[in-house]
Tab-separated table of C-alpha atoms in Angstrom:
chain	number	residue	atom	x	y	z
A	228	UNK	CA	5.259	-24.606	-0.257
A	229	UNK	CA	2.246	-25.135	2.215
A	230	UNK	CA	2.914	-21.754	3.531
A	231	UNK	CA	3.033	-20.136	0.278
A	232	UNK	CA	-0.421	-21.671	-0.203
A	233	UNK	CA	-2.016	-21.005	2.841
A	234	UNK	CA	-0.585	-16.913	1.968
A	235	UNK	CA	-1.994	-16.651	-1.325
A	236	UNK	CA	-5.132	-18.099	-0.287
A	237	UNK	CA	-5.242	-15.806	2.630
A	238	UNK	CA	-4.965	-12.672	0.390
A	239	UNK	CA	-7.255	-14.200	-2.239
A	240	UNK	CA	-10.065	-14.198	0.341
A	241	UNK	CA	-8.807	-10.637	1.627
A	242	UNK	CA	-9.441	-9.074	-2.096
A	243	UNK	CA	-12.474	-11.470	-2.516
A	244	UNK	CA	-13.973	-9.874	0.937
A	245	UNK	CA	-12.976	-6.589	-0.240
A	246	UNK	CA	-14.619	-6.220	-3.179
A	247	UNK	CA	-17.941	-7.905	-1.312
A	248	UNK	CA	-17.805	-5.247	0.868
A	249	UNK	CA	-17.247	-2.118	-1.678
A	250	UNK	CA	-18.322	0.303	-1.591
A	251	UNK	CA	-17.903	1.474	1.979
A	252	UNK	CA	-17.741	5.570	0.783
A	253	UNK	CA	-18.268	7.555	-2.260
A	254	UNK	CA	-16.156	6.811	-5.558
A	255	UNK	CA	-14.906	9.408	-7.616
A	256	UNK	CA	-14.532	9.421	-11.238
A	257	UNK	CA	-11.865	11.597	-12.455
A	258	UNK	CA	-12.685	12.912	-15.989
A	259	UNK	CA	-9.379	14.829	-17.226
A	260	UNK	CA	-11.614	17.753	-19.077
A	261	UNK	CA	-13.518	20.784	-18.268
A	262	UNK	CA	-17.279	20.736	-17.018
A	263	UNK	CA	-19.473	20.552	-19.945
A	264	UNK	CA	-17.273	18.462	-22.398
A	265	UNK	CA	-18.195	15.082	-23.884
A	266	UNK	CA	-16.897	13.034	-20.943
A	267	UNK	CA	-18.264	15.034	-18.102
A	268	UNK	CA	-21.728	15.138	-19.832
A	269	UNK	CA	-21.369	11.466	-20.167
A	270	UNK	CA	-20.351	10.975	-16.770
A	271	UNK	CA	-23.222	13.338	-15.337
A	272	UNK	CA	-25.865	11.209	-17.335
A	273	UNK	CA	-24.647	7.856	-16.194
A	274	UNK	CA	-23.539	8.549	-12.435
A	275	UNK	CA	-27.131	8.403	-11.085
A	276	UNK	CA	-28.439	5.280	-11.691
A	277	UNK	CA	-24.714	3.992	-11.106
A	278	UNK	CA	-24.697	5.383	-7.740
A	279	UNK	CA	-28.203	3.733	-7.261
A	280	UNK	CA	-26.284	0.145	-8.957
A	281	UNK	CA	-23.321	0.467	-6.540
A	282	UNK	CA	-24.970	2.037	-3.117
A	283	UNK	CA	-22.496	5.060	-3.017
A	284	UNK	CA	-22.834	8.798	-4.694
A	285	UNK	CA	-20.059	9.278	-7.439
A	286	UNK	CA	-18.204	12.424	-7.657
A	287	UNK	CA	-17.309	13.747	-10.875
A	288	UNK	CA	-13.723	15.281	-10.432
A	289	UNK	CA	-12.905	17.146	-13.606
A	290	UNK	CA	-9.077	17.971	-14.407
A	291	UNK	CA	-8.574	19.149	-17.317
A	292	UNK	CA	-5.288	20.174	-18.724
A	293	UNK	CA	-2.928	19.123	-21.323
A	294	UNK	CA	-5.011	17.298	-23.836
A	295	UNK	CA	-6.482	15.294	-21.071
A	296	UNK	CA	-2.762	14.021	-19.850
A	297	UNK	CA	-3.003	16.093	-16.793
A	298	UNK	CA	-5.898	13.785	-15.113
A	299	UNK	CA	-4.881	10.829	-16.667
A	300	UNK	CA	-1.917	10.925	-15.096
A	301	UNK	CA	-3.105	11.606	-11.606
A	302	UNK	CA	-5.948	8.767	-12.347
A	303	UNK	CA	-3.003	6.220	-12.920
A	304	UNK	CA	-1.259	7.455	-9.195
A	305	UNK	CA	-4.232	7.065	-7.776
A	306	UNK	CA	-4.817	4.753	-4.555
A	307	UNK	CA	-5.520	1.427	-6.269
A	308	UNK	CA	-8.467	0.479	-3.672
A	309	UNK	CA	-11.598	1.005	-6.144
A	310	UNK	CA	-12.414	4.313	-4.936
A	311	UNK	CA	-10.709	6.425	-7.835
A	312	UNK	CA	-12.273	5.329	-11.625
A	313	UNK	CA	-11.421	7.815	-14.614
A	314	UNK	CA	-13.357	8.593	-17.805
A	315	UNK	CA	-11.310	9.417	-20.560
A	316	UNK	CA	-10.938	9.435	-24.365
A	317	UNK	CA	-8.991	8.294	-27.328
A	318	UNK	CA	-6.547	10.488	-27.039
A	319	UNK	CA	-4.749	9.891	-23.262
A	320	UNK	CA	-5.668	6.370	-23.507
A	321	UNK	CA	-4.307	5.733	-27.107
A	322	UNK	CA	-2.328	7.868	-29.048
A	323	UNK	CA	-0.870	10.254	-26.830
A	324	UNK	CA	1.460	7.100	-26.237
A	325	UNK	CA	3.079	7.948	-29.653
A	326	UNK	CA	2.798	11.723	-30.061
A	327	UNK	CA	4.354	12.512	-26.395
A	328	UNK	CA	7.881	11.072	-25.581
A	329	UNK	CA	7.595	11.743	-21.966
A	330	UNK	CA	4.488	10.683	-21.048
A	331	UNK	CA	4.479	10.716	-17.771
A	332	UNK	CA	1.969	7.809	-17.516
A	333	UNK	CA	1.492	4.504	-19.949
A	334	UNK	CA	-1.738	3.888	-19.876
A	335	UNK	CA	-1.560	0.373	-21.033
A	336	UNK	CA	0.804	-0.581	-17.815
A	337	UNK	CA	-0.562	2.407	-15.214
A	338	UNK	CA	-4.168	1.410	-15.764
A	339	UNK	CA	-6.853	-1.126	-16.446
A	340	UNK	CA	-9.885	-0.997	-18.713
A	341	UNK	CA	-12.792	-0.968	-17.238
A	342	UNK	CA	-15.609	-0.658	-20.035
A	343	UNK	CA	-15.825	1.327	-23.112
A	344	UNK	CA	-18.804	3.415	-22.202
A	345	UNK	CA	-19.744	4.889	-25.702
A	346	UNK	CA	-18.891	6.540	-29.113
A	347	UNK	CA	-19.946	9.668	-30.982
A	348	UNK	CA	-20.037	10.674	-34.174
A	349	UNK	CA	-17.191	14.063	-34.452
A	350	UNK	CA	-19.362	16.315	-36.619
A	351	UNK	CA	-17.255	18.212	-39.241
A	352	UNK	CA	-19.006	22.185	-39.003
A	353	UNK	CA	-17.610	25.450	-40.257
A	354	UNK	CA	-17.831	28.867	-39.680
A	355	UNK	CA	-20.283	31.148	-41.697
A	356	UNK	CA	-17.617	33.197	-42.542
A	357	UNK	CA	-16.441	30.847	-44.849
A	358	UNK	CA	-19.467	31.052	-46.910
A	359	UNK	CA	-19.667	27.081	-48.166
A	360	UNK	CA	-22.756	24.394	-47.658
A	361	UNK	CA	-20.518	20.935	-48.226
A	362	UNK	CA	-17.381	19.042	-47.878
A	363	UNK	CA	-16.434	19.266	-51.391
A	364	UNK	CA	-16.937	23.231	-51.062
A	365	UNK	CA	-14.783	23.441	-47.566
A	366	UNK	CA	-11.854	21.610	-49.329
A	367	UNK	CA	-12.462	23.677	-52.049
A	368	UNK	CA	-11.794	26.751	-50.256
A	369	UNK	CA	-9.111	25.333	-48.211
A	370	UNK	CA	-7.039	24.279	-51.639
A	371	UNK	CA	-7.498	28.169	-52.798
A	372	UNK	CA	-6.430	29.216	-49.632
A	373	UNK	CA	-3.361	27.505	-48.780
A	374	UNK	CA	-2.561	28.578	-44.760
A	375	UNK	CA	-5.340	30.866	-44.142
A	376	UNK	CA	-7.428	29.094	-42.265
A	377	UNK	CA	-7.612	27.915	-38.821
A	378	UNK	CA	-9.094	24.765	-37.523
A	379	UNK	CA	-9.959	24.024	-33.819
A	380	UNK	CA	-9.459	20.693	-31.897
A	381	UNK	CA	-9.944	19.585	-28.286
A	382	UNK	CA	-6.405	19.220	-27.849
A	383	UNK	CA	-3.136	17.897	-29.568
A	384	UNK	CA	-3.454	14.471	-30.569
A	385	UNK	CA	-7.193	14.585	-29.652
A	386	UNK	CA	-9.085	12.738	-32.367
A	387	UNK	CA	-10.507	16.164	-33.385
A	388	UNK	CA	-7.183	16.904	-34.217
A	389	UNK	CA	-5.886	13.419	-35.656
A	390	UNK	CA	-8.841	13.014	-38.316
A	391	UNK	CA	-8.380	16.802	-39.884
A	392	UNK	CA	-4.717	15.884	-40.111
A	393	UNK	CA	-5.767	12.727	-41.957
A	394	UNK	CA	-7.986	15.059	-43.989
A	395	UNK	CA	-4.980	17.454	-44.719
A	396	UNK	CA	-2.924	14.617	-45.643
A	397	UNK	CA	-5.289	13.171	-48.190
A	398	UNK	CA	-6.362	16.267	-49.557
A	399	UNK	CA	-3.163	17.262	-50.048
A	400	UNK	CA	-4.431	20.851	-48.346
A	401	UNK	CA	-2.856	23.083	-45.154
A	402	UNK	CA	-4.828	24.611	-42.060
A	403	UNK	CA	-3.203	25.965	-38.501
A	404	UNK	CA	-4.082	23.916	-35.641
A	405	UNK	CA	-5.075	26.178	-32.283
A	406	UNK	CA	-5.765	23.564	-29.804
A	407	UNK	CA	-8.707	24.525	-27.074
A	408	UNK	CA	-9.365	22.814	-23.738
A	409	UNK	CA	-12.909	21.605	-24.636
A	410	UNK	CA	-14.923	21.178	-27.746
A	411	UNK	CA	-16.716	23.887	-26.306
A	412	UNK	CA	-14.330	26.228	-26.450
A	413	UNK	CA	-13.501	25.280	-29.703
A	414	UNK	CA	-17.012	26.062	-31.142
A	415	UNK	CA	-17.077	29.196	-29.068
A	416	UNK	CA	-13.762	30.322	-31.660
A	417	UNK	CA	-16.032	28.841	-34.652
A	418	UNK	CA	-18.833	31.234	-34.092
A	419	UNK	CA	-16.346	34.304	-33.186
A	420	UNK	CA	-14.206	33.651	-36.569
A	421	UNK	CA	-10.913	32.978	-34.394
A	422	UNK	CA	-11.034	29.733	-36.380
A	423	UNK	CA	-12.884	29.037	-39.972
A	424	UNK	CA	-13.424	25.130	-38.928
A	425	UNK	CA	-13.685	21.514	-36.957
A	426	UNK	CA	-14.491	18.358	-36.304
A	427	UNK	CA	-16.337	18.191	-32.842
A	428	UNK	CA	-18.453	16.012	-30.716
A	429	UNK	CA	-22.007	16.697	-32.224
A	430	UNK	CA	-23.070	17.422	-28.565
A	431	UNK	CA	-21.476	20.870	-29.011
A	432	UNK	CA	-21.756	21.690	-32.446
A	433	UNK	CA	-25.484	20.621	-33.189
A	434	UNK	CA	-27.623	23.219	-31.065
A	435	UNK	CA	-25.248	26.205	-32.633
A	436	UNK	CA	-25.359	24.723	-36.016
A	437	UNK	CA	-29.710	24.641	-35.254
A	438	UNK	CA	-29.113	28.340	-34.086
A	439	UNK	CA	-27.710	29.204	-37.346
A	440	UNK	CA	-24.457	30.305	-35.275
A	441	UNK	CA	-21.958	27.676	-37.621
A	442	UNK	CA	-22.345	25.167	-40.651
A	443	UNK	CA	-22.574	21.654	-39.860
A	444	UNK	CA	-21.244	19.766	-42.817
A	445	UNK	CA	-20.954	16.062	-42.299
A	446	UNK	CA	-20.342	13.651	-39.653
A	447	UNK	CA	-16.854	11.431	-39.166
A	448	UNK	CA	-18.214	8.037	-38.717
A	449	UNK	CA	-17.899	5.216	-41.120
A	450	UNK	CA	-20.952	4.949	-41.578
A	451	UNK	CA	-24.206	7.506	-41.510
A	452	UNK	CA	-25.487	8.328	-38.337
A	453	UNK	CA	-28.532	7.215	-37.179
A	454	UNK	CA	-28.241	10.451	-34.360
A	455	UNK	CA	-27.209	11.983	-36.858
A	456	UNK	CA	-29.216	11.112	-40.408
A	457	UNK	CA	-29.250	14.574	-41.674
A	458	UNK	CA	-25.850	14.739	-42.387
A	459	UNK	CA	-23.280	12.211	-44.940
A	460	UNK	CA	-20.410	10.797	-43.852
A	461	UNK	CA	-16.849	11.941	-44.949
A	462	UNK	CA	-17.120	8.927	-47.194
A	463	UNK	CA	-20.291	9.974	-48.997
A	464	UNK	CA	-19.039	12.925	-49.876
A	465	UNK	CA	-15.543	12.109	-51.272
A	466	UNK	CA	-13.313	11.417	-48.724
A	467	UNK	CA	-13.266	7.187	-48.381
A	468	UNK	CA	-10.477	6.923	-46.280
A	469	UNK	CA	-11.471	8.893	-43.395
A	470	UNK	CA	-12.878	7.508	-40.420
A	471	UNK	CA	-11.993	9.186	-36.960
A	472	UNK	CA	-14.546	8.534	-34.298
A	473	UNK	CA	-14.343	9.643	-30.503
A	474	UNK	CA	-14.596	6.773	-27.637
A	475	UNK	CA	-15.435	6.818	-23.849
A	476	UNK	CA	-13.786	4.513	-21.748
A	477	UNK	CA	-14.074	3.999	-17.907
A	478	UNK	CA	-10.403	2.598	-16.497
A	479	UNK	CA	-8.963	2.244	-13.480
A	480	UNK	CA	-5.474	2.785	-11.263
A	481	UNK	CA	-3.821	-0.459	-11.767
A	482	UNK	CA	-3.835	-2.644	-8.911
A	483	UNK	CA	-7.556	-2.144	-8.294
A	484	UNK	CA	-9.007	-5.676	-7.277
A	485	UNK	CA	-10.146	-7.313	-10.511
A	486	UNK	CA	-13.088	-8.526	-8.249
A	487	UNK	CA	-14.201	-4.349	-8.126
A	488	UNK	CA	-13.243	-4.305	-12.050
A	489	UNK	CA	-15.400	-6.620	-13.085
A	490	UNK	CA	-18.491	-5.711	-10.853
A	491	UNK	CA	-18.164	-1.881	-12.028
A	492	UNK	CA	-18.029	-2.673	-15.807
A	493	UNK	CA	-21.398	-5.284	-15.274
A	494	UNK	CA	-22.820	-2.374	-13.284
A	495	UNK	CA	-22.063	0.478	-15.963
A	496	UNK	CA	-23.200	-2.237	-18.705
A	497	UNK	CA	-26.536	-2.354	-17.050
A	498	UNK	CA	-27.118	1.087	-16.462
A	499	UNK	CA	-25.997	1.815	-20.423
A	500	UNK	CA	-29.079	-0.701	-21.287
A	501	UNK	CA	-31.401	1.326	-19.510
A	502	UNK	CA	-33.950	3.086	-21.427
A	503	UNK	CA	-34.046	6.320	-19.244
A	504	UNK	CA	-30.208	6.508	-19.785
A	505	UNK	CA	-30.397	5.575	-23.221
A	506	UNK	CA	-32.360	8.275	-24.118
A	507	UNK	CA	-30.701	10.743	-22.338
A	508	UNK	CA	-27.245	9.789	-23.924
A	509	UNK	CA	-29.051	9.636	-27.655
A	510	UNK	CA	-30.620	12.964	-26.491
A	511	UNK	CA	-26.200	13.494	-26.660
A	512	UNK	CA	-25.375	11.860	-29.475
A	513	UNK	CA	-24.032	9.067	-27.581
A	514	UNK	CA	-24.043	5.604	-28.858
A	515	UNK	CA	-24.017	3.689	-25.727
A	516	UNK	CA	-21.739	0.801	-25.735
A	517	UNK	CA	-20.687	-1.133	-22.410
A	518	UNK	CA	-18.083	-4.009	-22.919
A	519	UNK	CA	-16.205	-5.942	-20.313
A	520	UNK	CA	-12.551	-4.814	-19.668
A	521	UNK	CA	-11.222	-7.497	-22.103
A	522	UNK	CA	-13.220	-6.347	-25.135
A	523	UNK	CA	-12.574	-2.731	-24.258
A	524	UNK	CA	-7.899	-3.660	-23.701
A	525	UNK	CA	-8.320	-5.677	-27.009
A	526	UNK	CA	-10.131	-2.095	-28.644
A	527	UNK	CA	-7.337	-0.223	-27.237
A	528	UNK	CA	-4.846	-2.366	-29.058
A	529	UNK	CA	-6.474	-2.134	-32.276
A	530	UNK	CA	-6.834	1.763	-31.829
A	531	UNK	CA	-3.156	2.041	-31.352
A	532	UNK	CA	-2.178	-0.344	-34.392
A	533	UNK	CA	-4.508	1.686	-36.546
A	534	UNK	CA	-3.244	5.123	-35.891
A	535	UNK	CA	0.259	4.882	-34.708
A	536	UNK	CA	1.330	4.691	-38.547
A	537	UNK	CA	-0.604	7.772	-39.321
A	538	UNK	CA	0.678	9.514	-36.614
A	539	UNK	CA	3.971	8.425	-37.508
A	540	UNK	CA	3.285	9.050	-41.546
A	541	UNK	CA	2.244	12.698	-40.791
A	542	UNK	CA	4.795	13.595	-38.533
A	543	UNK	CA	2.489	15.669	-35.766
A	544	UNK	CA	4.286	16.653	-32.787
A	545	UNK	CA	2.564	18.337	-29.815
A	546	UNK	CA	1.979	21.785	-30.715
C-alpha cells in the first residue's frame, strides 16, 4: 500500500511539474473546417493574445472534411501532452453522435471540454431570386412550391442544417438539402441561384446581404440580437418553436493533464474579456463566452438531450 502511495504521488508531481513547465513549443489548434469559416475566424482573432497568455505561437491547423468529423477525429488521436487543442462546433461535438452510426470518434469519451469560446446568431437569408422581404413570405413561397427549392448548410447535421429541418418539420413544408464545406461556400451558391436559401453564421451572410448580393431575413436566436438588432427572431415572426444557435468550443485529446486543461480555459477566459478581442469578435458577430470545462461538459449534455429527439423525430440521415 505504501508503494502504491509513494507511485501515485510520484506521478501526481510528474503531471503537476508538467503542466508548470508548458508550454515548452508551439500548440496547435486543430479547427476541422476550411480557412475563413466561423471557427477559423474565431481562432485567428483569439490566438494572439493567447499566444502572448501562454508564451508559445499557436498554429491554426484547419481540416476540414466531412461535416467537421474528419478533424475531430484526428483531434481525439491526438498525442494527449497539451500540445494538440481543437476548435469545433455543435455539430462533431454533439449531434453527429446520433446522426452517424460509425462515428469513428465519441467525443464525450475521446475528448475533454476545454471552454465554450462563443455563440452566434445563424442568420436566416435568401436568394434574390426568390423575390420575398420576410419569413412569413419565404414559407410562403416554399408551401407553393413544394420541392423546388434548395437550401444550403455547412454540412449534414450542422446546426445550419438541423434548425431548417426543424423549420420544415413545423411548417409542414419540403426543401433539398446540398451540404457545402463552409458557410462560405454556401452563400457563394446563394448569390449564384444553385440554392434559393439558409441559415448561416451572420459573419458570412451580413457583408453580401449589405452588398445587396442576398436577402437577410431574420436571425435564429431566441432572442433578438443585440449584433444583430436589425433583424427579428424566428419567434417574432411566427415561428415560436425554433431556436438553433451555433457554439464554439475549445476541447482537448483526452488524457491531456487536467493541470494544462484548466490553465488553457482561465487563459482563453481572460483573453475573451479583453476589450481589443471583444471588439474584434462583435466586429464577427461573436458573442464571447468563456466557461470552465465543467460548465462547457454540462452544455454539451443539455445540447444532446435537446436535439437527439428531434433528430430522432425527423428521421435525417447523413446525406
Amino acid at each position: 500500500m505504501k508503494t502504491l502511495f509513494v507511485l501515485a504521488a510520484t506521478a501526481a508531481i510528474a503531471i503537476t511539474a508538467q503542466a508548470q513547465d508548458w508550454p515548452q513549443r508551439p500548440v496547435r489548434v486543430i479547427v476541422p473546417f476550411a480557412a475563413g469559416a466561423s471557427p477559423d475566424i474565431l481562432a485567428r482573432i483569439v490566438n494572439d493574445k493567447l499566444a502572448a497568455r501562454i508564451g508559445q505561437p499557436l498554429i491554426v491547423e484547419n481540416k476540414p472534411g466531412a461535416g467537421g468529423n474528419s478533424g475531430t477525429d484526428q483531434a481525439s488521436k491526438a498525442a494527449p501532452d497539451g500540445y494538440t487543442f481543437l476548435l469545433s462546433v455543435n455539430a462533431p461535438l454533439v449531434y453527429n453522435t446520433v446522426l452517424y452510426k460509425n462515428l469513428p470518434y465519441d467525443p464525450f469519451k475521446d475528448l475533454v471540454p476545454v471552454s465554450l469560446a462563443a455563440t452566434t446568431p445563424n442568420v436566416c437569408a435568401v436568394s434574390n431570386g426568390m423575390n420575398v422581404e420576410s419569413v412569413k413570405g419565404w414559407l410562403d413561397a416554399m408551401k407553393r412550391n413544394p420541392g423546388q427549392f434548395n437550401f444550403a448548410s455547412t454540412g449534414n447535421g450542422s446546426i445550419s442544417h438541423l434548425g431548417v429541418e426543424l423549420i420544415k418539420l413545423k411548417t409542414q413544408s419540403f426543401a433539398v438539402h446540398i451540404p457545402y464545406a463552409s458557410s462560405g461556400q454556401a452563400v457563394t451558391a446563394i448569390i449564384q441561384g444553385d440554392v434559393q436559401f439558409a441559415c448561416l453564421p451572420p459573419v458570412s451572410v451580413m457583408p453580401q446581404a449589405k452588398a445587396g448580393r442576398l436577402k437577410a431575413i431574420a436571425v435564429t436566436s431566441a432572442e433578438c440580437s443585440a449584433l444583430l438588432p436589425e433583424l427579428p427572431t424566428l419567434r417574432e415572426s411566427g415561428l415560436p418553436d425554433i431556436q438553433a444557435v451555433p457554439w464554439f468550443a475549445y476541447m482537448a485529446p483526452k488524457g491531456t493533464p487536467d493541470a494544462i486543461v484548466q490553465r488553457m480555459s482561465r487563459e482563453i477566459a481572460a483573453v475573451l474579456k479583453d476589450p481589443e478581442v471583444q471588439k474584434r469578435l462583435q466586429t464577427a458577430y461573436f458573442d464571447p463566452v468563456g466557461s470552465t470545462p465543467e460548465a462547457l461538459a454540462k452544455f454539451m449534455g443539455e445540447e444532446l438531450r435537446r436535439w437527439k429527439p428531434v433528430i430522432e423525430r425527423t428521421g435525417l440521415k447523413p446525406d
